[in-house]
Amino acid sequence: MPDVETRTRAADAASEAPALALRDVGVVFGAEANRPVLANISLDVREGEFLSIVGPSGCGKTTLLRLLAGLMKPTTGDVLFEGKRVDGPSRARAIVFQDYANALLPWRTVAGNIALPLERAGLSKPEREARVAALVAKMGLDAAANRYPAQLSGGMQQRVQIARCLAQKPRVMLMDEPFGALDALTRQTLQDELLALAAEQRVTTVFITHDLEEAIYLGDRVIALAANPGRVVETIDVGLPKPRNQLTTREDPAFLARRHRLFGLLQGH
Amino acid sequence: MTKLSRGAALPLFILAVWELSSRLGVMTYESLSYPSAIAAAGWAALLDGSILESTWETCQSALLGLALGAVVGVALGAVVGLSRLASRAAGPTFDALRAIPSVALMPLGLLLFGWGLAMEVVVVAYACCWPIMIATSAAVRGVEPRLLEVADALEMSFAARLRKIVLPAAFARIGVGVRVALGIALVVAVTIEIAVNPRGLGYALVLAQQSLRPDVMFAQILWLALIGFALNALLSTVDGGARGEGSGA
Ligand SMILES: Nc1ncnc2c1ncn2[C@@H]1O[C@H](COP(=O)(O)OP(=O)(O)O)[C@@H](O)[C@H]1O
Ligand SMILES: [Mg+2]
């Protein structure tokens, strides 16, 4: 019964409020009040949406994601999750860190890392093992399940981190340039896997990148940030058909038009 | 051919040439002996228990020294890692002490403790405590901040955070220091035995050399290699976690 109740309440909240929202958010580090890192940022992330955020390095993308995760508080303004003020991290919002090598527990195997979020959920051991096995299979990590992170390639480590986030069954996935350090081919594979996963699990996703094409290819919408201070300069509805395709989507005239538009914006400041 | 048998081909060939050339009288290696004689000497030493006894003596001082060094190293490392003041006050002193080669302390150890187990344990402990101290202070000073954020994001309780993140992170790093120290412990123990202390495998090596028994000496050297290998394997299973230390990117 309580289950039904929470679900209804969540659904109610969702119908009236966006999944995530920033309301006039500003961030200042230390005493540098004259050089805010983020200024007057307002944006909504809709339920089930895949939102890409692009911007030059240093414009405050990571800071923005940490706000959404609840890992830090804004200096001014509000961060809302399903209509409620965020005052700390929550298991409902999973974060995929950019530096996957530091984010995995080096003393645990791949399976052990993925099991981490399941250990307090009151699951029995067989249930837990079954869920880890399912995630391992879904992320193509079968051969690596009993290996340690340091024995894996960057692409595999990032897969482990994503699998660990999925294990906590989040309602929102926050991803900070997750494919930034990977080679082009691995990156494209993971992009497609991520799109399939996000659609299948119906999880709201905020995806940070500095790669325009990646932002458009993945996103339902793209928000472009500019630096000094970090601010929203443009919001674009991508409007390309799904599922996306590495060849045809990227050759679609609409894709190229979006790319030109964003390129101009980010170049021109 | 498997990888292993391919890898074994060259040593086997060398052993065969070594054995045959001395058997056929092509060359005689008075100070080198030859493989079958070495194997026989090793077998005899195993049977009469002499090599096992000296192995016990060497391992005893290496492991006791390692244990003592670990206790001191972990304690010093924790103090230096936790207190900035202690680190600043004691840092230069430790740096200077660390610079003394441990074998240079053999005469002092002998003077203080005389021949026997005690002096060897103390000098080994001295050599072992530094890498462990450094690993411990690093471990205490910094659990990777990203891992603490992973704990935050999972809303871990204080106890869970300590048990699942902080302690394993520290142990993994300290384990690396202990592993380094283990290699040092064996080398220092054997060195002390060769140089001043009449016990253990090092002294047995000296005796074999002085009684012109190269076959016995080679058997002992091979035996030492085996022991080093076995100790390392033992430690790897004990702290299997340490293997993940460092970034894999
Ligand atoms: N903890 C911090 N203390 C001080 N300055 C910070 C901190 N974190 C980020 N910054 C500064 O804020 C700006 C934006 O950083 P970040 O959000 O990491 O940008 P991005 O992810 O877009 O590259 C940078 O100028 C960075 O130096
Ligand atoms: Mg960043």
PDB file of N, CA and C in Angstrom, chain A residues 199-252:
ATOM      1  N   ALA A 199      15.928   5.174 -23.052  1.00  0.00           N
ATOM      2  CA  ALA A 199      14.575   4.974 -23.564  1.00  0.00           C
ATOM      3  C   ALA A 199      13.902   3.811 -22.848  1.00  0.00           C
ATOM      4  N   GLU A 200      14.651   2.733 -22.666  1.00  0.00           N
ATOM      5  CA  GLU A 200      14.081   1.524 -22.070  1.00  0.00           C
ATOM      6  C   GLU A 200      13.706   1.747 -20.603  1.00  0.00           C
ATOM      7  N   GLN A 201      14.596   2.405 -19.856  1.00  0.00           N
ATOM      8  CA  GLN A 201      14.341   2.601 -18.428  1.00  0.00           C
ATOM      9  C   GLN A 201      13.515   3.869 -18.166  1.00  0.00           C
ATOM     10  N   ARG A 202      13.242   4.614 -19.184  1.00  0.00           N
ATOM     11  CA  ARG A 202      12.472   5.852 -19.066  1.00  0.00           C
ATOM     12  C   ARG A 202      13.035   6.744 -17.966  1.00  0.00           C
ATOM     13  N   VAL A 203      14.359   6.887 -17.968  1.00  0.00           N
ATOM     14  CA  VAL A 203      14.986   7.686 -16.936  1.00  0.00           C
ATOM     15  C   VAL A 203      15.319   9.065 -17.512  1.00  0.00           C
ATOM     16  N   THR A 204      15.017  10.095 -16.731  1.00  0.00           N
ATOM     17  CA  THR A 204      15.349  11.458 -17.123  1.00  0.00           C
ATOM     18  C   THR A 204      16.865  11.605 -17.105  1.00  0.00           C
ATOM     19  N   THR A 205      17.435  12.166 -18.174  1.00  0.00           N
ATOM     20  CA  THR A 205      18.891  12.223 -18.254  1.00  0.00           C
ATOM     21  C   THR A 205      19.387  13.635 -18.540  1.00  0.00           C
ATOM     22  N   VAL A 206      20.355  14.077 -17.764  1.00  0.00           N
ATOM     23  CA  VAL A 206      21.047  15.330 -18.061  1.00  0.00           C
ATOM     24  C   VAL A 206      22.465  14.952 -18.439  1.00  0.00           C
ATOM     25  N   PHE A 207      22.842  15.300 -19.655  1.00  0.00           N
ATOM     26  CA  PHE A 207      24.099  14.833 -20.216  1.00  0.00           C
ATOM     27  C   PHE A 207      24.975  16.037 -20.544  1.00  0.00           C
ATOM     28  N   ILE A 208      26.097  16.156 -19.837  1.00  0.00           N
ATOM     29  CA  ILE A 208      27.012  17.270 -20.067  1.00  0.00           C
ATOM     30  C   ILE A 208      28.072  16.851 -21.075  1.00  0.00           C
ATOM     31  N   THR A 209      28.392  17.746 -21.993  1.00  0.00           N
ATOM     32  CA  THR A 209      29.462  17.436 -22.938  1.00  0.00           C
ATOM     33  C   THR A 209      30.034  18.752 -23.452  1.00  0.00           C
ATOM     34  N   HIS A 210      31.245  18.703 -24.013  1.00  0.00           N
ATOM     35  CA  HIS A 210      31.686  19.906 -24.707  1.00  0.00           C
ATOM     36  C   HIS A 210      31.677  19.665 -26.209  1.00  0.00           C
ATOM     37  N   ASP A 211      31.106  18.497 -26.588  1.00  0.00           N
ATOM     38  CA  ASP A 211      31.081  18.112 -27.992  1.00  0.00           C
ATOM     39  C   ASP A 211      29.687  18.389 -28.559  1.00  0.00           C
ATOM     40  N   LEU A 212      29.610  19.392 -29.458  1.00  0.00           N
ATOM     41  CA  LEU A 212      28.322  19.807 -30.022  1.00  0.00           C
ATOM     42  C   LEU A 212      27.574  18.664 -30.673  1.00  0.00           C
ATOM     43  N   GLU A 213      28.302  17.891 -31.481  1.00  0.00           N
ATOM     44  CA  GLU A 213      27.637  16.831 -32.223  1.00  0.00           C
ATOM     45  C   GLU A 213      27.067  15.787 -31.281  1.00  0.00           C
ATOM     46  N   GLU A 214      27.830  15.476 -30.239  1.00  0.00           N
ATOM     47  CA  GLU A 214      27.352  14.502 -29.261  1.00  0.00           C
ATOM     48  C   GLU A 214      26.088  15.019 -28.591  1.00  0.00           C
ATOM     49  N   ALA A 215      26.095  16.320 -28.257  1.00  0.00           N
ATOM     50  CA  ALA A 215      24.940  16.922 -27.596  1.00  0.00           C
ATOM     51  C   ALA A 215      23.684  16.794 -28.458  1.00  0.00           C
ATOM     52  N   ILE A 216      23.813  17.082 -29.752  1.00  0.00           N
ATOM     53  CA  ILE A 216      22.651  17.032 -30.642  1.00  0.00           C
ATOM     54  C   ILE A 216      22.234  15.593 -30.897  1.00  0.00           C
ATOM     55  N   TYR A 217      23.234  14.740 -31.119  1.00  0.00           N
ATOM     56  CA  TYR A 217      22.947  13.345 -31.452  1.00  0.00           C
ATOM     57  C   TYR A 217      22.141  12.669 -30.344  1.00  0.00           C
ATOM     58  N   LEU A 218      22.491  12.984 -29.081  1.00  0.00           N
ATOM     59  CA  LEU A 218      21.849  12.302 -27.961  1.00  0.00           C
ATOM     60  C   LEU A 218      20.577  12.998 -27.487  1.00  0.00           C
ATOM     61  N   GLY A 219      20.543  14.322 -27.603  1.00  0.00           N
ATOM     62  CA  GLY A 219      19.545  15.075 -26.848  1.00  0.00           C
ATOM     63  C   GLY A 219      18.177  15.191 -27.473  1.00  0.00           C
ATOM     64  N   ASP A 220      17.147  15.321 -26.598  1.00  0.00           N
ATOM     65  CA  ASP A 220      15.846  15.807 -27.050  1.00  0.00           C
ATOM     66  C   ASP A 220      15.913  17.332 -27.146  1.00  0.00           C
ATOM     67  N   ARG A 221      16.652  17.902 -26.197  1.00  0.00           N
ATOM     68  CA  ARG A 221      16.918  19.338 -26.232  1.00  0.00           C
ATOM     69  C   ARG A 221      18.389  19.553 -25.937  1.00  0.00           C
ATOM     70  N   VAL A 222      18.921  20.688 -26.388  1.00  0.00           N
ATOM     71  CA  VAL A 222      20.293  21.052 -26.066  1.00  0.00           C
ATOM     72  C   VAL A 222      20.280  22.446 -25.460  1.00  0.00           C
ATOM     73  N   ILE A 223      20.942  22.579 -24.316  1.00  0.00           N
ATOM     74  CA  ILE A 223      21.103  23.904 -23.730  1.00  0.00           C
ATOM     75  C   ILE A 223      22.562  24.294 -23.880  1.00  0.00           C
ATOM     76  N   ALA A 224      22.798  25.492 -24.436  1.00  0.00           N
ATOM     77  CA  ALA A 224      24.168  25.964 -24.614  1.00  0.00           C
ATOM     78  C   ALA A 224      24.506  26.973 -23.537  1.00  0.00           C
ATOM     79  N   LEU A 225      25.652  26.778 -22.908  1.00  0.00           N
ATOM     80  CA  LEU A 225      26.113  27.714 -21.888  1.00  0.00           C
ATOM     81  C   LEU A 225      27.276  28.529 -22.433  1.00  0.00           C
ATOM     82  N   ALA A 226      27.415  29.745 -21.917  1.00  0.00           N
ATOM     83  CA  ALA A 226      28.603  30.551 -22.201  1.00  0.00           C
ATOM     84  C   ALA A 226      29.324  30.782 -20.878  1.00  0.00           C
ATOM     85  N   ALA A 227      30.595  31.189 -20.979  1.00  0.00           N
ATOM     86  CA  ALA A 227      31.403  31.319 -19.761  1.00  0.00           C
ATOM     87  C   ALA A 227      31.469  32.764 -19.268  1.00  0.00           C
ATOM     88  N   ASN A 228      31.945  32.897 -18.016  1.00  0.00           N
ATOM     89  CA  ASN A 228      32.254  34.203 -17.413  1.00  0.00           C
ATOM     90  C   ASN A 228      31.178  35.263 -17.503  1.00  0.00           C
ATOM     91  N   PRO A 229      30.153  35.189 -16.755  1.00  0.00           N
ATOM     92  CA  PRO A 229      29.786  34.073 -15.891  1.00  0.00           C
ATOM     93  C   PRO A 229      29.053  33.001 -16.673  1.00  0.00           C
ATOM     94  N   GLY A 230      29.029  31.775 -16.147  1.00  0.00           N
ATOM     95  CA  GLY A 230      28.297  30.697 -16.797  1.00  0.00           C
ATOM     96  C   GLY A 230      26.819  31.041 -16.871  1.00  0.00           C
ATOM     97  N   ARG A 231      26.274  31.028 -18.083  1.00  0.00           N
ATOM     98  CA  ARG A 231      24.866  31.405 -18.265  1.00  0.00           C
ATOM     99  C   ARG A 231      24.307  30.683 -19.476  1.00  0.00           C
ATOM    100  N   VAL A 232      22.974  30.582 -19.521  1.00  0.00           N
ATOM    101  CA  VAL A 232      22.324  29.925 -20.652  1.00  0.00           C
ATOM    102  C   VAL A 232      22.259  30.908 -21.803  1.00  0.00           C
ATOM    103  N   VAL A 233      22.802  30.533 -22.964  1.00  0.00           N
ATOM    104  CA  VAL A 233      22.683  31.436 -24.108  1.00  0.00           C
ATOM    105  C   VAL A 233      21.655  30.946 -25.114  1.00  0.00           C
ATOM    106  N   GLU A 234      21.319  29.650 -25.068  1.00  0.00           N
ATOM    107  CA  GLU A 234      20.374  29.166 -26.067  1.00  0.00           C
ATOM    108  C   GLU A 234      19.804  27.824 -25.648  1.00  0.00           C
ATOM    109  N   THR A 235      18.550  27.604 -26.002  1.00  0.00           N
ATOM    110  CA  THR A 235      17.942  26.292 -25.800  1.00  0.00           C
ATOM    111  C   THR A 235      17.372  25.844 -27.136  1.00  0.00           C
ATOM    112  N   ILE A 236      17.748  24.665 -27.565  1.00  0.00           N
ATOM    113  CA  ILE A 236      17.325  24.184 -28.880  1.00  0.00           C
ATOM    114  C   ILE A 236      16.514  22.903 -28.729  1.00  0.00           C
ATOM    115  N   ASP A 237      15.371  22.820 -29.389  1.00  0.00           N
ATOM    116  CA  ASP A 237      14.663  21.544 -29.504  1.00  0.00           C
ATOM    117  C   ASP A 237      15.278  20.790 -30.662  1.00  0.00           C
ATOM    118  N   VAL A 238      15.784  19.585 -30.388  1.00  0.00           N
ATOM    119  CA  VAL A 238      16.501  18.876 -31.449  1.00  0.00           C
ATOM    120  C   VAL A 238      15.539  18.373 -32.511  1.00  0.00           C
ATOM    121  N   GLY A 239      14.465  17.723 -32.100  1.00  0.00           N
ATOM    122  CA  GLY A 239      13.420  17.333 -33.046  1.00  0.00           C
ATOM    123  C   GLY A 239      13.826  16.328 -34.116  1.00  0.00           C
ATOM    124  N   LEU A 240      14.922  15.615 -33.921  1.00  0.00           N
ATOM    125  CA  LEU A 240      15.298  14.571 -34.881  1.00  0.00           C
ATOM    126  C   LEU A 240      14.617  13.267 -34.477  1.00  0.00           C
ATOM    127  N   PRO A 241      14.245  12.451 -35.497  1.00  0.00           N
ATOM    128  CA  PRO A 241      13.534  11.208 -35.167  1.00  0.00           C
ATOM    129  C   PRO A 241      14.395  10.265 -34.307  1.00  0.00           C
ATOM    130  N   LYS A 242      13.695   9.468 -33.499  1.00  0.00           N
ATOM    131  CA  LYS A 242      14.361   8.443 -32.691  1.00  0.00           C
ATOM    132  C   LYS A 242      13.837   7.090 -33.131  1.00  0.00           C
ATOM    133  N   PRO A 243      14.588   5.984 -33.034  1.00  0.00           N
ATOM    134  CA  PRO A 243      15.962   5.978 -32.546  1.00  0.00           C
ATOM    135  C   PRO A 243      16.926   6.662 -33.504  1.00  0.00           C
ATOM    136  N   ARG A 244      17.981   7.205 -32.936  1.00  0.00           N
ATOM    137  CA  ARG A 244      18.984   7.891 -33.751  1.00  0.00           C
ATOM    138  C   ARG A 244      19.905   6.865 -34.394  1.00  0.00           C
ATOM    139  N   ASN A 245      20.598   7.298 -35.420  1.00  0.00           N
ATOM    140  CA  ASN A 245      21.500   6.389 -36.136  1.00  0.00           C
ATOM    141  C   ASN A 245      22.793   7.133 -36.436  1.00  0.00           C
ATOM    142  N   GLN A 246      23.916   6.502 -36.107  1.00  0.00           N
ATOM    143  CA  GLN A 246      25.202   7.195 -36.212  1.00  0.00           C
ATOM    144  C   GLN A 246      25.446   7.765 -37.609  1.00  0.00           C
ATOM    145  N   LEU A 247      24.949   7.066 -38.654  1.00  0.00           N
ATOM    146  CA  LEU A 247      25.198   7.582 -40.005  1.00  0.00           C
ATOM    147  C   LEU A 247      24.112   8.546 -40.452  1.00  0.00           C
ATOM    148  N   THR A 248      22.864   8.031 -40.468  1.00  0.00           N
ATOM    149  CA  THR A 248      21.812   8.848 -41.075  1.00  0.00           C
ATOM    150  C   THR A 248      21.483  10.071 -40.237  1.00  0.00           C
ATOM    151  N   THR A 249      21.470   9.932 -38.912  1.00  0.00           N
ATOM    152  CA  THR A 249      21.149  11.101 -38.082  1.00  0.00           C
ATOM    153  C   THR A 249      22.174  12.198 -38.295  1.00  0.00           C
ATOM    154  N   ARG A 250      23.447  11.788 -38.323  1.00  0.00           N
ATOM    155  CA  ARG A 250      24.485  12.806 -38.432  1.00  0.00           C
ATOM    156  C   ARG A 250      24.538  13.450 -39.823  1.00  0.00           C
ATOM    157  N   GLU A 251      23.893  12.794 -40.808  1.00  0.00           N
ATOM    158  CA  GLU A 251      23.864  13.389 -42.153  1.00  0.00           C
ATOM    159  C   GLU A 251      22.570  14.154 -42.404  1.00  0.00           C
ATOM    160  N   ASP A 252      21.618  14.021 -41.483  1.00  0.00           N
ATOM    161  CA  ASP A 252      20.327  14.690 -41.616  1.00  0.00           C
ATOM    162  C   ASP A 252      20.538  16.218 -41.697  1.00  0.00           C
TER     163      ASP A 252
END
